[in-house]
Coordinates of C-alpha atoms in Angstrom, one line a residue:
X1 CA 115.8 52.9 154.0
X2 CA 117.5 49.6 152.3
X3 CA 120.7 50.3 150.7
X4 CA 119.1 49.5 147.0
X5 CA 117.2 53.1 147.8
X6 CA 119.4 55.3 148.9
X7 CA 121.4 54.3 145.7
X8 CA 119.0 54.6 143.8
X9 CA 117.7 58.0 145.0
X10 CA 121.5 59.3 144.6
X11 CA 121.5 58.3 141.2
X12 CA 118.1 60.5 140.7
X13 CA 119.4 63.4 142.4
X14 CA 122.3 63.6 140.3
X15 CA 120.8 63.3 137.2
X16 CA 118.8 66.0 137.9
X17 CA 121.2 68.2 139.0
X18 CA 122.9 67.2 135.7
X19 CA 119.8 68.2 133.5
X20 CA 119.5 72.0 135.3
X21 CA 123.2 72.2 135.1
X22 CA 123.6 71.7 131.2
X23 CA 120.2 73.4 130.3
X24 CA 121.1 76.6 132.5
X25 CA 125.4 76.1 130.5
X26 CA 123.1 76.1 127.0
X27 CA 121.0 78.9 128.3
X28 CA 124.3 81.5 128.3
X29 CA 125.8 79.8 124.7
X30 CA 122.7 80.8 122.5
X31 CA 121.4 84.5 123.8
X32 CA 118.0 85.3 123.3
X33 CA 117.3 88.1 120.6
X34 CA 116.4 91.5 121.7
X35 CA 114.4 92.7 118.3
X36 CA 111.2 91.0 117.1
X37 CA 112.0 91.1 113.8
X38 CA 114.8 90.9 111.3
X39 CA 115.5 94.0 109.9
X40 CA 114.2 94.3 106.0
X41 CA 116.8 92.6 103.1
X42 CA 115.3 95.3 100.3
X43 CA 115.0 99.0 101.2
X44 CA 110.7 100.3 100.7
X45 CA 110.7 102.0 97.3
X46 CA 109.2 105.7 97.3
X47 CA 106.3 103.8 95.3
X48 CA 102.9 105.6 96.6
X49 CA 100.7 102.4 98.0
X50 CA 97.5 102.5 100.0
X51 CA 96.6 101.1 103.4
X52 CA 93.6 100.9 105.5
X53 CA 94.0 101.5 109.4
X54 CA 92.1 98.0 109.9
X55 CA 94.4 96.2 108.0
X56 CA 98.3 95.0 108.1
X57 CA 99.5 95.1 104.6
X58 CA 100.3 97.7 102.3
X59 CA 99.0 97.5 98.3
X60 CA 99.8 98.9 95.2
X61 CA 96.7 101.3 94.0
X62 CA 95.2 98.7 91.4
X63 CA 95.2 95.6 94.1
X64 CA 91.6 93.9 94.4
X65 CA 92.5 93.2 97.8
X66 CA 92.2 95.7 99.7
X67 CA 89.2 96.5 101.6
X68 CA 88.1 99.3 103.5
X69 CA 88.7 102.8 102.9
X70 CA 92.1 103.4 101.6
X71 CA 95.1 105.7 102.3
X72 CA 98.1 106.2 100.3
X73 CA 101.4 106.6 101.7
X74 CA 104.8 106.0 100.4
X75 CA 106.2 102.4 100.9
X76 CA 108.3 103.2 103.1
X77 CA 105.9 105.1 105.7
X78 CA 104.0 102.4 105.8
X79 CA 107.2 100.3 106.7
X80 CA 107.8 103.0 109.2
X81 CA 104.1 102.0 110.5
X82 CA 104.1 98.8 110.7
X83 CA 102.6 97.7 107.9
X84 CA 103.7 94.6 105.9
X85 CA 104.0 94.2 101.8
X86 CA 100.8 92.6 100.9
X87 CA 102.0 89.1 99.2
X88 CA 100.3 89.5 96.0
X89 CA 101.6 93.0 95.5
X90 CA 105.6 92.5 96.2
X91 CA 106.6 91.2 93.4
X92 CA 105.1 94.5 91.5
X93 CA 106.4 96.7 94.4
X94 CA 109.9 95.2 94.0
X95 CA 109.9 95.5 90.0
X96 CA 110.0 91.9 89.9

């Protein structure tokens, strides 16, 4: 092995102990999050709403977009179950 190699293969090794290094030092500075999801910047009104157990979204009664055979709940049950404002309707559920 020339000289010109072995320098050239130190430099290598120590650049890449020098990438693991700082990527494992950033690892610890920015912790991952331990919730999926933020938690909700308005409180669910008591407003009744309907889901449908195929869907995601909750609606208010009159919305043309629901499909499927519907269930009202209060806002905030559906919250509780998972279920998302549908985009149309959260301005109305909001009293915007």
């Amino acid at each position: 092995m020339s000289i010109r190699t072995w320098w050239a293969s130190a430099i290598a090794a120590t650049l890449i102990l020098a990438t693991l290094l700082l990527g494992r030092a950033r690892d610890r500075q920015f912790p991952t999050s331990k919730t999926q999801h933020s938690p909700p910047a308005v409180r669910a009104p008591q407003t009744l709403v309907v889901v449908t157990d195929q869907g995601k979204t909750f609606h208010i009664p009159s919305c043309p977009y629901v499909h499927g055979k519907r269930r009202v709940v209060t806002a905030q049950e559906a919250v509780r179950e998972g279920y998302v404002p549908c985009v149309r309707c959260e301005r109305a559920l909001l009293g915007g």
